[in-house]
Backbone as CSV, one residue per row, in Angstrom:
resi,resn,N_x,N_y,N_z,CA_x,CA_y,CA_z,C_x,C_y,C_z
1,UNK,169.452,-24.964,92.327,169.736,-26.374,92.324,170.909,-26.636,93.265
2,UNK,170.804,-27.662,94.014,171.826,-28.044,94.978,172.827,-28.919,94.255
3,UNK,174.122,-28.625,94.514,175.172,-29.383,93.841,175.267,-30.796,94.404
4,UNK,175.917,-31.629,93.661,176.091,-33.021,94.061,177.360,-33.206,94.900
5,UNK,177.695,-32.193,95.650,178.892,-32.291,96.470,178.641,-33.204,97.666
6,UNK,179.625,-33.981,97.993,179.524,-34.873,99.166,180.420,-34.316,100.268
7,UNK,179.868,-34.192,101.418,180.615,-33.705,102.583,180.560,-34.792,103.656
8,UNK,181.667,-34.933,104.323,181.658,-35.909,105.417,180.931,-35.306,106.607
9,UNK,180.306,-36.159,107.373,179.526,-35.716,108.522,180.410,-35.012,109.554
10,UNK,181.617,-35.513,109.754,182.529,-34.935,110.743,182.912,-33.516,110.351
11,UNK,183.200,-33.305,109.065,183.587,-31.965,108.629,182.408,-31.000,108.709
12,UNK,181.208,-31.465,108.429,180.033,-30.597,108.524,179.785,-30.200,109.970
13,UNK,179.881,-31.159,110.884,179.691,-30.858,112.308,180.778,-29.914,112.791
14,UNK,182.028,-30.171,112.409,183.134,-29.310,112.821,182.967,-27.891,112.327
15,UNK,182.599,-27.731,111.070,182.393,-26.381,110.518,181.243,-25.679,111.218
16,UNK,180.162,-26.405,111.454,179.005,-25.825,112.136,179.367,-25.398,113.559
17,UNK,180.143,-26.238,114.263,180.559,-25.891,115.630,181.426,-24.645,115.640
18,UNK,182.352,-24.538,114.681,183.224,-23.368,114.646,182.470,-22.113,114.208
19,UNK,181.486,-22.284,113.344,180.757,-21.139,112.816,179.689,-20.652,113.793
20,UNK,178.941,-21.565,114.399,177.788,-21.163,115.193,177.862,-21.593,116.664
21,UNK,178.758,-22.459,116.999,178.740,-23.001,118.355,180.020,-22.779,119.117
22,UNK,180.571,-21.594,119.077,181.836,-21.330,119.783,181.650,-21.379,121.296
23,UNK,180.570,-20.835,121.788,180.334,-20.844,123.228,180.151,-22.263,123.764
24,UNK,179.302,-23.098,123.152,179.200,-24.477,123.656,180.518,-25.237,123.553
25,UNK,181.297,-24.997,122.505,182.598,-25.661,122.367,183.543,-25.214,123.474
26,UNK,183.530,-23.938,123.760,184.368,-23.407,124.839,183.931,-23.996,126.193
27,UNK,182.626,-24.101,126.406,182.124,-24.682,127.653,182.472,-26.163,127.750
28,UNK,182.435,-26.884,126.630,182.813,-28.296,126.622,184.271,-28.461,127.018
29,UNK,185.133,-27.631,126.461,186.556,-27.693,126.808,186.741,-27.356,128.288
30,UNK,186.018,-26.366,128.783,186.127,-25.987,130.187,185.674,-27.134,131.100
31,UNK,184.613,-27.835,130.727,184.112,-28.949,131.529,185.125,-30.087,131.547
32,UNK,185.729,-30.391,130.393,186.712,-31.478,130.328,187.940,-31.133,131.167
33,UNK,188.425,-29.903,131.038,189.589,-29.485,131.830,189.258,-29.529,133.318
34,UNK,188.076,-29.065,133.678,187.659,-29.087,135.076,187.576,-30.522,135.604
35,UNK,187.047,-31.432,134.811,186.936,-32.833,135.237,188.310,-33.454,135.447
36,UNK,189.245,-33.164,134.546,190.600,-33.695,134.691,191.256,-33.141,135.957
37,UNK,191.038,-31.877,136.233,191.615,-31.276,137.438,191.006,-31.871,138.711
38,UNK,189.708,-32.168,138.687,189.061,-32.781,139.855,189.645,-34.169,140.106
39,UNK,189.820,-34.947,139.050,190.377,-36.291,139.195,191.807,-36.217,139.731
40,UNK,192.599,-35.300,139.195,193.991,-35.144,139.645,194.046,-34.719,141.108
41,UNK,193.218,-33.770,141.485,193.197,-33.292,142.867,192.756,-34.398,143.826
42,UNK,191.761,-35.169,143.429,191.291,-36.273,144.265,192.388,-37.307,144.462
43,UNK,193.108,-37.621,143.400,194.195,-38.597,143.485,195.291,-38.109,144.433
44,UNK,195.685,-36.851,144.276,196.724,-36.298,145.154,196.262,-36.260,146.608
45,UNK,194.987,-35.942,146.818,194.439,-35.912,148.178,194.485,-37.294,148.807
46,UNK,194.139,-38.319,148.045,194.184,-39.687,148.582,195.615,-40.100,148.905
47,UNK,196.557,-39.726,148.046,197.961,-40.047,148.329,198.437,-39.359,149.605
48,UNK,198.082,-38.087,149.754,198.498,-37.350,150.947,197.825,-37.892,152.205
49,UNK,196.574,-38.327,152.087,195.887,-38.911,153.234,196.558,-40.212,153.659
50,UNK,196.917,-41.037,152.683,197.612,-42.292,152.997,198.971,-42.005,153.637
51,UNK,199.677,-41.014,153.118,200.978,-40.651,153.681,200.812,-40.126,155.115
52,UNK,199.777,-39.340,155.345,199.521,-38.810,156.689,199.230,-39.953,157.661
53,UNK,198.429,-40.915,157.240,198.125,-42.051,158.107,199.390,-42.834,158.446
54,UNK,200.270,-42.994,157.467,201.536,-43.691,157.709,202.395,-42.918,158.716
55,UNK,202.437,-41.601,158.560,203.211,-40.782,159.483,202.622,-40.815,160.895
56,UNK,201.296,-40.865,161.005,200.661,-40.956,162.326,201.030,-42.284,162.982
57,UNK,201.034,-43.366,162.208,201.430,-44.670,162.753,202.885,-44.651,163.214
58,UNK,203.756,-44.044,162.413,205.168,-43.946,162.804,205.324,-43.105,164.073
59,UNK,204.555,-42.002,164.157,204.630,-41.157,165.345,204.181,-41.927,166.575
60,UNK,203.102,-42.699,166.439,202.618,-43.487,167.571,203.650,-44.532,168.008
61,UNK,204.297,-45.176,167.022,205.326,-46.166,167.357,206.499,-45.499,168.068
62,UNK,206.911,-44.337,167.590,208.013,-43.617,168.237,207.614,-43.136,169.631
63,UNK,206.359,-42.737,169.791,205.880,-42.303,171.105,205.915,-43.465,172.096
64,UNK,205.494,-44.638,171.660,205.533,-45.819,172.526,206.977,-46.159,172.888
65,UNK,207.871,-46.096,171.895,209.287,-46.381,172.165,209.864,-45.365,173.151
66,UNK,209.491,-44.094,172.978,209.962,-43.046,173.889,209.497,-43.320,175.319
67,UNK,208.237,-43.696,175.483,207.725,-44.007,176.819,208.468,-45.188,177.434
68,UNK,208.731,-46.209,176.619,209.479,-47.369,177.121,210.891,-46.980,177.536
69,UNK,211.519,-46.099,176.766,212.866,-45.643,177.127,212.848,-44.846,178.429
70,UNK,211.836,-44.038,178.634,211.736,-43.281,179.888,211.545,-44.240,181.061
71,UNK,210.691,-45.252,180.873,210.512,-46.244,181.942,211.813,-46.978,182.237
72,UNK,212.530,-47.348,181.183,213.804,-48.050,181.362,214.821,-47.156,182.069
73,UNK,214.847,-45.882,181.677,215.767,-44.938,182.322,215.432,-44.796,183.801
74,UNK,214.150,-44.709,184.120,213.753,-44.593,185.523,214.106,-45.855,186.300
75,UNK,213.928,-47.001,185.690,214.271,-48.259,186.363,215.768,-48.348,186.606
76,UNK,216.564,-47.976,185.615,218.017,-48.006,185.789,218.468,-46.942,186.773
77,UNK,217.803,-45.818,186.784,218.143,-44.757,187.729,217.898,-45.180,189.160
78,UNK,216.861,-45.978,189.395,216.576,-46.453,190.746,217.694,-47.350,191.255
79,UNK,218.257,-48.204,190.399,219.348,-49.085,190.825,220.590,-48.276,191.194
80,UNK,220.902,-47.271,190.391,222.087,-46.475,190.708,221.860,-45.678,191.989
81,UNK,220.636,-45.241,192.248,220.324,-44.510,193.476,220.492,-45.428,194.685
82,UNK,219.985,-46.653,194.571,220.123,-47.620,195.676,221.597,-47.917,195.924
83,UNK,222.346,-48.085,194.842,223.780,-48.372,194.992,224.505,-47.197,195.653
84,UNK,224.157,-45.987,195.254,224.798,-44.806,195.839,224.485,-44.698,197.329
85,UNK,223.234,-44.915,197.688,222.851,-44.850,199.111,223.557,-45.942,199.906
86,UNK,223.634,-47.148,199.324,224.306,-48.252,200.026,225.783,-47.946,200.224
87,UNK,226.406,-47.337,199.256,227.843,-47.035,199.354,228.091,-45.881,200.324
88,UNK,227.317,-44.798,200.197,227.583,-43.597,200.988,227.072,-43.703,202.426
89,UNK,225.826,-44.090,202.589,225.230,-44.063,203.921,225.494,-45.338,204.717
90,UNK,225.445,-46.464,204.040,225.618,-47.735,204.752,227.042,-48.265,204.662
91,UNK,227.884,-47.597,203.920,229.292,-47.962,203.730,229.455,-49.405,203.273
92,UNK,228.600,-49.784,202.345,228.713,-51.124,201.770,229.694,-51.070,200.606
93,UNK,230.282,-52.233,200.315,231.245,-52.315,199.224,230.886,-53.488,198.328
94,UNK,231.377,-53.415,197.072,231.174,-54.536,196.152,232.039,-55.709,196.593
95,UNK,231.507,-56.908,196.452,232.231,-58.122,196.827,232.815,-58.723,195.564
96,UNK,234.076,-59.113,195.646,234.723,-59.787,194.523,234.268,-61.243,194.521
97,UNK,233.665,-61.740,193.443,233.148,-63.112,193.439,234.229,-64.165,193.651
98,UNK,235.476,-63.895,193.284,236.535,-64.887,193.476,236.912,-65.006,194.958
99,UNK,236.640,-64.019,195.727,236.975,-64.047,197.146,235.729,-64.184,198.012
100,UNK,234.667,-64.671,197.446,233.418,-64.739,198.143,233.435,-65.753,199.297
101,UNK,234.213,-66.834,199.168,234.227,-67.878,200.203,235.167,-67.556,201.364
102,UNK,235.941,-66.494,201.216,236.881,-66.119,202.285,236.121,-65.282,203.309
103,UNK,236.168,-65.717,204.540,235.489,-64.999,205.602,236.550,-64.233,206.376
104,UNK,236.329,-62.971,206.558,237.254,-62.147,207.298,236.778,-62.041,208.733
105,UNK,237.657,-62.452,209.663,237.293,-62.404,211.083,238.050,-61.248,211.712
106,UNK,237.371,-60.506,212.514,238.003,-59.380,213.201,237.887,-59.528,214.689
């Protein structure tokens, strides 16, 4: 004769899983852990990809600025070269703006 004992469904399933289903329970835990790790890895990968894109944009901006500075340096270098040639070879001198209207006759 079967006793009139009442068991909750959750406790019966839990006991059955521990008694007869250790391998499926272990596989379930492994699948859940694996899924959490995949989600975490995907999130970190997306963050790193976004950070890499930001760094590439910054590098491009710095590269453009560097090119502009080189162009500016070359432009300024040309003026100093012209001034040096005018002073050394042509013996030109700077004119004082306050004495610009004075004409020197020789």
